[in-house]
């Protein structure tokens, strides 16, 4: 980003559930605008993370883990934010289980 007062913070998550939790904290607890938050697969395949989570953990019949989830890689969440929001966004990412939190 060209603006010196704005940073892009990124973090890697193993599950969609963890990424969603981080986004929820950013938006609901810290007031970050949802339109400034982005989620994408770290690779070229569609993915819900590297391990089952959320609705994939137990199917409707209660028979255990679903086997049809797209577990093809990690997820990256990035957020564009003002410098004064970097610390709270890092905390939200880490509290949700982020790995490799970085800013640029």
PDB file of N, CA and C in Angstrom:
ATOM      1  N   UNK A   1       0.839  -1.170   0.000  1.00  0.00           N
ATOM      2  CA  UNK A   1       0.000   0.000   0.000  1.00  0.00           C
ATOM      3  C   UNK A   1       0.890   1.241   0.000  1.00  0.00           C
ATOM      4  N   UNK A   2       0.464   2.256  -0.672  1.00  0.00           N
ATOM      5  CA  UNK A   2       1.279   3.444  -0.807  1.00  0.00           C
ATOM      6  C   UNK A   2       1.123   4.419   0.362  1.00  0.00           C
ATOM      7  N   UNK A   3       0.066   4.334   1.111  1.00  0.00           N
ATOM      8  CA  UNK A   3      -0.184   5.236   2.220  1.00  0.00           C
ATOM      9  C   UNK A   3       0.636   4.803   3.436  1.00  0.00           C
ATOM     10  N   UNK A   4       1.486   5.699   3.960  1.00  0.00           N
ATOM     11  CA  UNK A   4       2.338   5.377   5.105  1.00  0.00           C
ATOM     12  C   UNK A   4       1.553   5.201   6.400  1.00  0.00           C
ATOM     13  N   UNK A   5       0.303   5.607   6.428  1.00  0.00           N
ATOM     14  CA  UNK A   5      -0.524   5.485   7.627  1.00  0.00           C
ATOM     15  C   UNK A   5      -1.369   4.215   7.633  1.00  0.00           C
ATOM     16  N   UNK A   6      -1.211   3.390   6.607  1.00  0.00           N
ATOM     17  CA  UNK A   6      -1.992   2.167   6.476  1.00  0.00           C
ATOM     18  C   UNK A   6      -1.050   0.992   6.287  1.00  0.00           C
ATOM     19  N   UNK A   7      -1.354  -0.106   6.960  1.00  0.00           N
ATOM     20  CA  UNK A   7      -0.583  -1.340   6.837  1.00  0.00           C
ATOM     21  C   UNK A   7      -1.509  -2.455   6.382  1.00  0.00           C
ATOM     22  N   UNK A   8      -0.925  -3.459   5.741  1.00  0.00           N
ATOM     23  CA  UNK A   8      -1.635  -4.690   5.465  1.00  0.00           C
ATOM     24  C   UNK A   8      -1.054  -5.746   6.387  1.00  0.00           C
ATOM     25  N   UNK A   9      -1.913  -6.332   7.183  1.00  0.00           N
ATOM     26  CA  UNK A   9      -1.518  -7.382   8.112  1.00  0.00           C
ATOM     27  C   UNK A   9      -2.038  -8.705   7.564  1.00  0.00           C
ATOM     28  N   UNK A  10      -1.194  -9.728   7.530  1.00  0.00           N
ATOM     29  CA  UNK A  10      -1.610 -11.036   7.037  1.00  0.00           C
ATOM     30  C   UNK A  10      -1.311 -12.104   8.076  1.00  0.00           C
ATOM     31  N   UNK A  11      -2.107 -13.170   8.033  1.00  0.00           N
ATOM     32  CA  UNK A  11      -1.901 -14.305   8.926  1.00  0.00           C
ATOM     33  C   UNK A  11      -2.377 -15.569   8.229  1.00  0.00           C
ATOM     34  N   UNK A  12      -1.771 -16.682   8.601  1.00  0.00           N
ATOM     35  CA  UNK A  12      -2.102 -17.983   8.029  1.00  0.00           C
ATOM     36  C   UNK A  12      -2.853 -18.804   9.072  1.00  0.00           C
ATOM     37  N   UNK A  13      -3.903 -19.494   8.626  1.00  0.00           N
ATOM     38  CA  UNK A  13      -4.734 -20.323   9.503  1.00  0.00           C
ATOM     39  C   UNK A  13      -4.852 -21.735   8.944  1.00  0.00           C
ATOM     40  N   UNK A  14      -4.920 -22.710   9.857  1.00  0.00           N
ATOM     41  CA  UNK A  14      -5.077 -24.104   9.449  1.00  0.00           C
ATOM     42  C   UNK A  14      -6.521 -24.488   9.168  1.00  0.00           C
ATOM     43  N   UNK A  15      -7.473 -23.748   9.743  1.00  0.00           N
ATOM     44  CA  UNK A  15      -8.882 -24.091   9.546  1.00  0.00           C
ATOM     45  C   UNK A  15      -9.701 -22.859   9.171  1.00  0.00           C
ATOM     46  N   UNK A  16     -10.782 -23.111   8.473  1.00  0.00           N
ATOM     47  CA  UNK A  16     -11.710 -22.040   8.126  1.00  0.00           C
ATOM     48  C   UNK A  16     -12.347 -21.475   9.393  1.00  0.00           C
ATOM     49  N   UNK A  17     -12.605 -22.342  10.353  1.00  0.00           N
ATOM     50  CA  UNK A  17     -13.190 -21.913  11.610  1.00  0.00           C
ATOM     51  C   UNK A  17     -12.301 -20.879  12.310  1.00  0.00           C
ATOM     52  N   UNK A  18     -10.995 -21.119  12.349  1.00  0.00           N
ATOM     53  CA  UNK A  18     -10.067 -20.176  12.985  1.00  0.00           C
ATOM     54  C   UNK A  18     -10.011 -18.860  12.209  1.00  0.00           C
ATOM     55  N   UNK A  19      -9.986 -18.943  10.890  1.00  0.00           N
ATOM     56  CA  UNK A  19      -9.981 -17.729  10.068  1.00  0.00           C
ATOM     57  C   UNK A  19     -11.256 -16.924  10.296  1.00  0.00           C
ATOM     58  N   UNK A  20     -12.398 -17.608  10.344  1.00  0.00           N
ATOM     59  CA  UNK A  20     -13.671 -16.925  10.589  1.00  0.00           C
ATOM     60  C   UNK A  20     -13.696 -16.263  11.966  1.00  0.00           C
ATOM     61  N   UNK A  21     -13.127 -16.941  12.958  1.00  0.00           N
ATOM     62  CA  UNK A  21     -13.086 -16.386  14.314  1.00  0.00           C
ATOM     63  C   UNK A  21     -12.243 -15.106  14.346  1.00  0.00           C
ATOM     64  N   UNK A  22     -11.113 -15.130  13.647  1.00  0.00           N
ATOM     65  CA  UNK A  22     -10.266 -13.934  13.581  1.00  0.00           C
ATOM     66  C   UNK A  22     -11.009 -12.782  12.920  1.00  0.00           C
ATOM     67  N   UNK A  23     -11.694 -13.064  11.830  1.00  0.00           N
ATOM     68  CA  UNK A  23     -12.452 -12.031  11.126  1.00  0.00           C
ATOM     69  C   UNK A  23     -13.560 -11.479  12.019  1.00  0.00           C
ATOM     70  N   UNK A  24     -14.254 -12.360  12.719  1.00  0.00           N
ATOM     71  CA  UNK A  24     -15.311 -11.926  13.627  1.00  0.00           C
ATOM     72  C   UNK A  24     -14.756 -10.989  14.700  1.00  0.00           C
ATOM     73  N   UNK A  25     -13.599 -11.334  15.265  1.00  0.00           N
ATOM     74  CA  UNK A  25     -12.997 -10.470  16.281  1.00  0.00           C
ATOM     75  C   UNK A  25     -12.592  -9.120  15.697  1.00  0.00           C
ATOM     76  N   UNK A  26     -11.990  -9.138  14.518  1.00  0.00           N
ATOM     77  CA  UNK A  26     -11.591  -7.879  13.883  1.00  0.00           C
ATOM     78  C   UNK A  26     -12.782  -6.955  13.684  1.00  0.00           C
ATOM     79  N   UNK A  27     -13.866  -7.510  13.180  1.00  0.00           N
ATOM     80  CA  UNK A  27     -15.031  -6.705  12.818  1.00  0.00           C
ATOM     81  C   UNK A  27     -15.874  -6.343  14.041  1.00  0.00           C
ATOM     82  N   UNK A  28     -16.221  -7.345  14.839  1.00  0.00           N
ATOM     83  CA  UNK A  28     -17.167  -7.104  15.935  1.00  0.00           C
ATOM     84  C   UNK A  28     -16.520  -6.509  17.174  1.00  0.00           C
ATOM     85  N   UNK A  29     -15.335  -6.973  17.541  1.00  0.00           N
ATOM     86  CA  UNK A  29     -14.714  -6.480  18.759  1.00  0.00           C
ATOM     87  C   UNK A  29     -13.878  -5.229  18.540  1.00  0.00           C
ATOM     88  N   UNK A  30     -13.251  -5.130  17.369  1.00  0.00           N
ATOM     89  CA  UNK A  30     -12.307  -4.032  17.147  1.00  0.00           C
ATOM     90  C   UNK A  30     -12.774  -3.004  16.129  1.00  0.00           C
ATOM     91  N   UNK A  31     -13.944  -3.218  15.535  1.00  0.00           N
ATOM     92  CA  UNK A  31     -14.524  -2.219  14.651  1.00  0.00           C
ATOM     93  C   UNK A  31     -13.843  -2.060  13.301  1.00  0.00           C
ATOM     94  N   UNK A  32     -13.096  -3.059  12.862  1.00  0.00           N
ATOM     95  CA  UNK A  32     -12.467  -3.011  11.546  1.00  0.00           C
ATOM     96  C   UNK A  32     -13.553  -3.228  10.488  1.00  0.00           C
ATOM     97  N   UNK A  33     -13.553  -2.436   9.447  1.00  0.00           N
ATOM     98  CA  UNK A  33     -14.541  -2.550   8.381  1.00  0.00           C
ATOM     99  C   UNK A  33     -14.369  -3.880   7.649  1.00  0.00           C
ATOM    100  N   UNK A  34     -15.441  -4.649   7.524  1.00  0.00           N
ATOM    101  CA  UNK A  34     -15.378  -5.979   6.894  1.00  0.00           C
ATOM    102  C   UNK A  34     -14.871  -5.901   5.460  1.00  0.00           C
ATOM    103  N   UNK A  35     -15.118  -4.811   4.778  1.00  0.00           N
ATOM    104  CA  UNK A  35     -14.663  -4.683   3.390  1.00  0.00           C
ATOM    105  C   UNK A  35     -13.142  -4.543   3.286  1.00  0.00           C
ATOM    106  N   UNK A  36     -12.465  -4.374   4.420  1.00  0.00           N
ATOM    107  CA  UNK A  36     -11.003  -4.289   4.438  1.00  0.00           C
ATOM    108  C   UNK A  36     -10.341  -5.621   4.797  1.00  0.00           C
ATOM    109  N   UNK A  37     -11.149  -6.678   4.943  1.00  0.00           N
ATOM    110  CA  UNK A  37     -10.650  -7.999   5.321  1.00  0.00           C
ATOM    111  C   UNK A  37     -10.819  -8.955   4.146  1.00  0.00           C
ATOM    112  N   UNK A  38      -9.775  -9.724   3.851  1.00  0.00           N
ATOM    113  CA  UNK A  38      -9.779 -10.620   2.700  1.00  0.00           C
ATOM    114  C   UNK A  38      -9.337 -12.023   3.125  1.00  0.00           C
ATOM    115  N   UNK A  39      -9.954 -13.050   2.540  1.00  0.00           N
ATOM    116  CA  UNK A  39      -9.605 -14.437   2.825  1.00  0.00           C
ATOM    117  C   UNK A  39      -9.325 -15.133   1.510  1.00  0.00           C
ATOM    118  N   UNK A  40      -8.241 -15.916   1.493  1.00  0.00           N
ATOM    119  CA  UNK A  40      -7.938 -16.680   0.287  1.00  0.00           C
ATOM    120  C   UNK A  40      -7.131 -17.919   0.652  1.00  0.00           C
ATOM    121  N   UNK A  41      -7.165 -18.892  -0.230  1.00  0.00           N
ATOM    122  CA  UNK A  41      -6.338 -20.083  -0.065  1.00  0.00           C
ATOM    123  C   UNK A  41      -4.882 -19.695  -0.288  1.00  0.00           C
ATOM    124  N   UNK A  42      -3.977 -20.343   0.430  1.00  0.00           N
ATOM    125  CA  UNK A  42      -2.564 -20.045   0.223  1.00  0.00           C
ATOM    126  C   UNK A  42      -2.044 -20.694  -1.049  1.00  0.00           C
ATOM    127  N   UNK A  43      -2.743 -21.691  -1.557  1.00  0.00           N
ATOM    128  CA  UNK A  43      -2.357 -22.352  -2.803  1.00  0.00           C
ATOM    129  C   UNK A  43      -3.402 -22.132  -3.871  1.00  0.00           C
ATOM    130  N   UNK A  44      -3.322 -22.911  -4.925  1.00  0.00           N
ATOM    131  CA  UNK A  44      -4.241 -22.729  -6.052  1.00  0.00           C
ATOM    132  C   UNK A  44      -5.532 -23.536  -5.916  1.00  0.00           C
ATOM    133  N   UNK A  45      -5.586 -24.467  -4.968  1.00  0.00           N
ATOM    134  CA  UNK A  45      -6.780 -25.294  -4.792  1.00  0.00           C
ATOM    135  C   UNK A  45      -7.771 -24.650  -3.839  1.00  0.00           C
ATOM    136  N   UNK A  46      -9.061 -24.941  -4.067  1.00  0.00           N
ATOM    137  CA  UNK A  46     -10.097 -24.534  -3.135  1.00  0.00           C
ATOM    138  C   UNK A  46      -9.840 -25.263  -1.813  1.00  0.00           C
ATOM    139  N   UNK A  47     -10.006 -24.585  -0.697  1.00  0.00           N
ATOM    140  CA  UNK A  47      -9.707 -25.221   0.574  1.00  0.00           C
ATOM    141  C   UNK A  47     -10.551 -24.671   1.708  1.00  0.00           C
ATOM    142  N   UNK A  48     -10.776 -25.524   2.690  1.00  0.00           N
ATOM    143  CA  UNK A  48     -11.406 -25.120   3.943  1.00  0.00           C
ATOM    144  C   UNK A  48     -10.388 -25.229   5.071  1.00  0.00           C
ATOM    145  N   UNK A  49      -9.120 -25.378   4.714  1.00  0.00           N
ATOM    146  CA  UNK A  49      -8.050 -25.507   5.694  1.00  0.00           C
ATOM    147  C   UNK A  49      -7.331 -26.831   5.545  1.00  0.00           C
ATOM    148  N   UNK A  50      -6.562 -27.175   6.546  1.00  0.00           N
ATOM    149  CA  UNK A  50      -5.781 -28.408   6.494  1.00  0.00           C
ATOM    150  C   UNK A  50      -6.360 -29.510   7.366  1.00  0.00           C
ATOM    151  N   UNK A  51      -7.353 -29.174   8.185  1.00  0.00           N
ATOM    152  CA  UNK A  51      -7.975 -30.165   9.053  1.00  0.00           C
ATOM    153  C   UNK A  51      -9.448 -29.825   9.228  1.00  0.00           C
ATOM    154  N   UNK A  52     -10.272 -30.828   9.499  1.00  0.00           N
ATOM    155  CA  UNK A  52     -11.704 -30.568   9.672  1.00  0.00           C
ATOM    156  C   UNK A  52     -11.961 -29.627  10.836  1.00  0.00           C
ATOM    157  N   UNK A  53     -12.969 -28.768  10.668  1.00  0.00           N
ATOM    158  CA  UNK A  53     -13.384 -27.855  11.730  1.00  0.00           C
ATOM    159  C   UNK A  53     -14.826 -27.455  11.489  1.00  0.00           C
ATOM    160  N   UNK A  54     -15.425 -26.846  12.482  1.00  0.00           N
ATOM    161  CA  UNK A  54     -16.797 -26.368  12.335  1.00  0.00           C
ATOM    162  C   UNK A  54     -17.748 -27.470  11.919  1.00  0.00           C
ATOM    163  N   UNK A  55     -18.520 -27.233  10.870  1.00  0.00           N
ATOM    164  CA  UNK A  55     -19.509 -28.186  10.385  1.00  0.00           C
ATOM    165  C   UNK A  55     -18.919 -29.444   9.796  1.00  0.00           C
ATOM    166  N   UNK A  56     -17.625 -29.452   9.507  1.00  0.00           N
ATOM    167  CA  UNK A  56     -17.004 -30.652   8.955  1.00  0.00           C
ATOM    168  C   UNK A  56     -16.617 -31.658  10.031  1.00  0.00           C
ATOM    169  N   UNK A  57     -16.599 -31.238  11.290  1.00  0.00           N
ATOM    170  CA  UNK A  57     -16.157 -32.134  12.353  1.00  0.00           C
ATOM    171  C   UNK A  57     -17.153 -33.250  12.591  1.00  0.00           C
ATOM    172  N   UNK A  58     -18.427 -32.924  12.598  1.00  0.00           N
ATOM    173  CA  UNK A  58     -19.428 -33.957  12.825  1.00  0.00           C
ATOM    174  C   UNK A  58     -20.545 -33.788  11.812  1.00  0.00           C
ATOM    175  N   UNK A  59     -20.875 -34.879  11.141  1.00  0.00           N
ATOM    176  CA  UNK A  59     -21.950 -34.784  10.157  1.00  0.00           C
ATOM    177  C   UNK A  59     -23.308 -34.822  10.858  1.00  0.00           C
ATOM    178  N   UNK A  60     -24.349 -34.650  10.105  1.00  0.00           N
ATOM    179  CA  UNK A  60     -25.688 -34.544  10.682  1.00  0.00           C
ATOM    180  C   UNK A  60     -26.159 -35.817  11.367  1.00  0.00           C
ATOM    181  N   UNK A  61     -25.660 -36.946  10.934  1.00  0.00           N
ATOM    182  CA  UNK A  61     -26.067 -38.212  11.550  1.00  0.00           C
ATOM    183  C   UNK A  61     -25.277 -38.500  12.817  1.00  0.00           C
ATOM    184  N   UNK A  62     -24.295 -37.667  13.132  1.00  0.00           N
ATOM    185  CA  UNK A  62     -23.498 -37.865  14.328  1.00  0.00           C
ATOM    186  C   UNK A  62     -22.470 -38.973  14.195  1.00  0.00           C
ATOM    187  N   UNK A  63     -22.110 -39.315  12.959  1.00  0.00           N
ATOM    188  CA  UNK A  63     -21.196 -40.423  12.716  1.00  0.00           C
ATOM    189  C   UNK A  63     -19.730 -40.010  12.717  1.00  0.00           C
ATOM    190  N   UNK A  64     -19.441 -38.782  13.033  1.00  0.00           N
ATOM    191  CA  UNK A  64     -18.050 -38.357  13.099  1.00  0.00           C
ATOM    192  C   UNK A  64     -17.680 -37.368  12.023  1.00  0.00           C
ATOM    193  N   UNK A  65     -16.400 -37.324  11.702  1.00  0.00           N
ATOM    194  CA  UNK A  65     -15.840 -36.346  10.780  1.00  0.00           C
ATOM    195  C   UNK A  65     -16.309 -36.613   9.348  1.00  0.00           C
ATOM    196  N   UNK A  66     -16.714 -35.547   8.677  1.00  0.00           N
ATOM    197  CA  UNK A  66     -17.060 -35.659   7.254  1.00  0.00           C
ATOM    198  C   UNK A  66     -15.797 -35.921   6.462  1.00  0.00           C
ATOM    199  N   UNK A  67     -15.952 -36.627   5.376  1.00  0.00           N
ATOM    200  CA  UNK A  67     -14.789 -36.957   4.549  1.00  0.00           C
ATOM    201  C   UNK A  67     -14.770 -36.186   3.232  1.00  0.00           C
ATOM    202  N   UNK A  68     -15.739 -35.305   3.026  1.00  0.00           N
ATOM    203  CA  UNK A  68     -15.819 -34.602   1.749  1.00  0.00           C
ATOM    204  C   UNK A  68     -15.382 -33.137   1.809  1.00  0.00           C
ATOM    205  N   UNK A  69     -14.803 -32.714   2.925  1.00  0.00           N
ATOM    206  CA  UNK A  69     -14.348 -31.326   3.044  1.00  0.00           C
ATOM    207  C   UNK A  69     -13.124 -31.096   2.153  1.00  0.00           C
ATOM    208  N   UNK A  70     -13.014 -29.895   1.613  1.00  0.00           N
ATOM    209  CA  UNK A  70     -11.865 -29.533   0.771  1.00  0.00           C
ATOM    210  C   UNK A  70     -10.700 -29.135   1.670  1.00  0.00           C
ATOM    211  N   UNK A  71      -9.928 -30.117   2.093  1.00  0.00           N
ATOM    212  CA  UNK A  71      -8.787 -29.867   2.988  1.00  0.00           C
ATOM    213  C   UNK A  71      -7.516 -29.880   2.156  1.00  0.00           C
ATOM    214  N   UNK A  72      -7.324 -28.811   1.395  1.00  0.00           N
ATOM    215  CA  UNK A  72      -6.246 -28.749   0.408  1.00  0.00           C
ATOM    216  C   UNK A  72      -5.132 -27.781   0.763  1.00  0.00           C
ATOM    217  N   UNK A  73      -5.184 -27.164   1.942  1.00  0.00           N
ATOM    218  CA  UNK A  73      -4.129 -26.232   2.322  1.00  0.00           C
ATOM    219  C   UNK A  73      -4.620 -25.187   3.294  1.00  0.00           C
ATOM    220  N   UNK A  74      -3.720 -24.326   3.684  1.00  0.00           N
ATOM    221  CA  UNK A  74      -4.026 -23.294   4.658  1.00  0.00           C
ATOM    222  C   UNK A  74      -4.758 -22.115   4.025  1.00  0.00           C
ATOM    223  N   UNK A  75      -5.265 -21.253   4.893  1.00  0.00           N
ATOM    224  CA  UNK A  75      -5.971 -20.049   4.485  1.00  0.00           C
ATOM    225  C   UNK A  75      -5.201 -18.822   4.947  1.00  0.00           C
ATOM    226  N   UNK A  76      -5.214 -17.801   4.110  1.00  0.00           N
ATOM    227  CA  UNK A  76      -4.588 -16.534   4.472  1.00  0.00           C
ATOM    228  C   UNK A  76      -5.667 -15.483   4.651  1.00  0.00           C
ATOM    229  N   UNK A  77      -5.606 -14.797   5.777  1.00  0.00           N
ATOM    230  CA  UNK A  77      -6.492 -13.659   6.021  1.00  0.00           C
ATOM    231  C   UNK A  77      -5.609 -12.423   6.013  1.00  0.00           C
ATOM    232  N   UNK A  78      -6.024 -11.415   5.284  1.00  0.00           N
ATOM    233  CA  UNK A  78      -5.303 -10.147   5.287  1.00  0.00           C
ATOM    234  C   UNK A  78      -6.286  -9.021   5.565  1.00  0.00           C
ATOM    235  N   UNK A  79      -5.766  -7.977   6.168  1.00  0.00           N
ATOM    236  CA  UNK A  79      -6.604  -6.831   6.503  1.00  0.00           C
ATOM    237  C   UNK A  79      -5.793  -5.559   6.292  1.00  0.00           C
ATOM    238  N   UNK A  80      -6.421  -4.595   5.639  1.00  0.00           N
ATOM    239  CA  UNK A  80      -5.830  -3.271   5.472  1.00  0.00           C
ATOM    240  C   UNK A  80      -6.348  -2.414   6.617  1.00  0.00           C
ATOM    241  N   UNK A  81      -5.419  -1.822   7.369  1.00  0.00           N
ATOM    242  CA  UNK A  81      -5.861  -1.056   8.533  1.00  0.00           C
ATOM    243  C   UNK A  81      -4.921   0.082   8.861  1.00  0.00           C
ATOM    244  N   UNK A  82      -5.439   0.994   9.666  1.00  0.00           N
ATOM    245  CA  UNK A  82      -4.653   2.136  10.118  1.00  0.00           C
ATOM    246  C   UNK A  82      -3.581   1.651  11.083  1.00  0.00           C
ATOM    247  N   UNK A  83      -2.469   2.377  11.139  1.00  0.00           N
ATOM    248  CA  UNK A  83      -1.352   1.993  12.005  1.00  0.00           C
ATOM    249  C   UNK A  83      -1.775   1.788  13.455  1.00  0.00           C
ATOM    250  N   UNK A  84      -2.689   2.616  13.939  1.00  0.00           N
ATOM    251  CA  UNK A  84      -3.097   2.492  15.340  1.00  0.00           C
ATOM    252  C   UNK A  84      -3.912   1.228  15.615  1.00  0.00           C
ATOM    253  N   UNK A  85      -4.338   0.528  14.571  1.00  0.00           N
ATOM    254  CA  UNK A  85      -5.113  -0.705  14.740  1.00  0.00           C
ATOM    255  C   UNK A  85      -4.275  -1.968  14.600  1.00  0.00           C
ATOM    256  N   UNK A  86      -2.996  -1.842  14.274  1.00  0.00           N
ATOM    257  CA  UNK A  86      -2.149  -3.012  14.012  1.00  0.00           C
ATOM    258  C   UNK A  86      -2.049  -3.921  15.230  1.00  0.00           C
ATOM    259  N   UNK A  87      -1.797  -3.364  16.413  1.00  0.00           N
ATOM    260  CA  UNK A  87      -1.635  -4.195  17.612  1.00  0.00           C
ATOM    261  C   UNK A  87      -2.892  -4.997  17.927  1.00  0.00           C
ATOM    262  N   UNK A  88      -4.056  -4.366  17.850  1.00  0.00           N
ATOM    263  CA  UNK A  88      -5.283  -5.098  18.170  1.00  0.00           C
ATOM    264  C   UNK A  88      -5.603  -6.133  17.100  1.00  0.00           C
ATOM    265  N   UNK A  89      -5.275  -5.862  15.854  1.00  0.00           N
ATOM    266  CA  UNK A  89      -5.489  -6.857  14.805  1.00  0.00           C
ATOM    267  C   UNK A  89      -4.542  -8.046  14.982  1.00  0.00           C
ATOM    268  N   UNK A  90      -3.302  -7.786  15.344  1.00  0.00           N
ATOM    269  CA  UNK A  90      -2.372  -8.884  15.621  1.00  0.00           C
ATOM    270  C   UNK A  90      -2.896  -9.738  16.769  1.00  0.00           C
ATOM    271  N   UNK A  91      -3.426  -9.114  17.792  1.00  0.00           N
ATOM    272  CA  UNK A  91      -3.987  -9.848  18.927  1.00  0.00           C
ATOM    273  C   UNK A  91      -5.168 -10.701  18.486  1.00  0.00           C
ATOM    274  N   UNK A  92      -6.037 -10.151  17.656  1.00  0.00           N
ATOM    275  CA  UNK A  92      -7.189 -10.908  17.163  1.00  0.00           C
ATOM    276  C   UNK A  92      -6.729 -12.118  16.363  1.00  0.00           C
ATOM    277  N   UNK A  93      -5.722 -11.935  15.523  1.00  0.00           N
ATOM    278  CA  UNK A  93      -5.190 -13.056  14.740  1.00  0.00           C
ATOM    279  C   UNK A  93      -4.599 -14.122  15.653  1.00  0.00           C
ATOM    280  N   UNK A  94      -3.778 -13.716  16.581  1.00  0.00           N
ATOM    281  CA  UNK A  94      -3.115 -14.689  17.467  1.00  0.00           C
ATOM    282  C   UNK A  94      -4.123 -15.395  18.375  1.00  0.00           C
ATOM    283  N   UNK A  95      -5.111 -14.667  18.886  1.00  0.00           N
ATOM    284  CA  UNK A  95      -6.130 -15.272  19.735  1.00  0.00           C
ATOM    285  C   UNK A  95      -6.931 -16.337  18.989  1.00  0.00           C
ATOM    286  N   UNK A  96      -7.033 -16.186  17.680  1.00  0.00           N
ATOM    287  CA  UNK A  96      -7.784 -17.154  16.869  1.00  0.00           C
ATOM    288  C   UNK A  96      -6.902 -18.301  16.379  1.00  0.00           C
ATOM    289  N   UNK A  97      -5.617 -18.271  16.721  1.00  0.00           N
ATOM    290  CA  UNK A  97      -4.734 -19.377  16.355  1.00  0.00           C
ATOM    291  C   UNK A  97      -3.920 -19.170  15.090  1.00  0.00           C
ATOM    292  N   UNK A  98      -3.675 -17.919  14.733  1.00  0.00           N
ATOM    293  CA  UNK A  98      -2.928 -17.616  13.510  1.00  0.00           C
ATOM    294  C   UNK A  98      -1.491 -18.073  13.603  1.00  0.00           C
ATOM    295  N   UNK A  99      -0.928 -18.333  12.434  1.00  0.00           N
ATOM    296  CA  UNK A  99       0.488 -18.624  12.288  1.00  0.00           C
ATOM    297  C   UNK A  99       1.059 -17.562  11.338  1.00  0.00           C
ATOM    298  N   UNK A 100       2.323 -17.318  11.415  1.00  0.00           N
ATOM    299  CA  UNK A 100       3.003 -16.442  10.458  1.00  0.00           C
ATOM    300  C   UNK A 100       2.312 -15.089  10.291  1.00  0.00           C
ATOM    301  N   UNK A 101       2.060 -14.395  11.383  1.00  0.00           N
ATOM    302  CA  UNK A 101       1.467 -13.059  11.310  1.00  0.00           C
ATOM    303  C   UNK A 101       2.568 -12.087  10.845  1.00  0.00           C
ATOM    304  N   UNK A 102       2.250 -11.318   9.807  1.00  0.00           N
ATOM    305  CA  UNK A 102       3.233 -10.359   9.299  1.00  0.00           C
ATOM    306  C   UNK A 102       2.522  -9.110   8.802  1.00  0.00           C
ATOM    307  N   UNK A 103       3.277  -8.027   8.679  1.00  0.00           N
ATOM    308  CA  UNK A 103       2.706  -6.787   8.152  1.00  0.00           C
ATOM    309  C   UNK A 103       3.625  -6.214   7.090  1.00  0.00           C
ATOM    310  N   UNK A 104       3.016  -5.483   6.198  1.00  0.00           N
ATOM    311  CA  UNK A 104       3.773  -4.793   5.144  1.00  0.00           C
ATOM    312  C   UNK A 104       2.989  -3.595   4.652  1.00  0.00           C
TER     313      UNK A 104
END
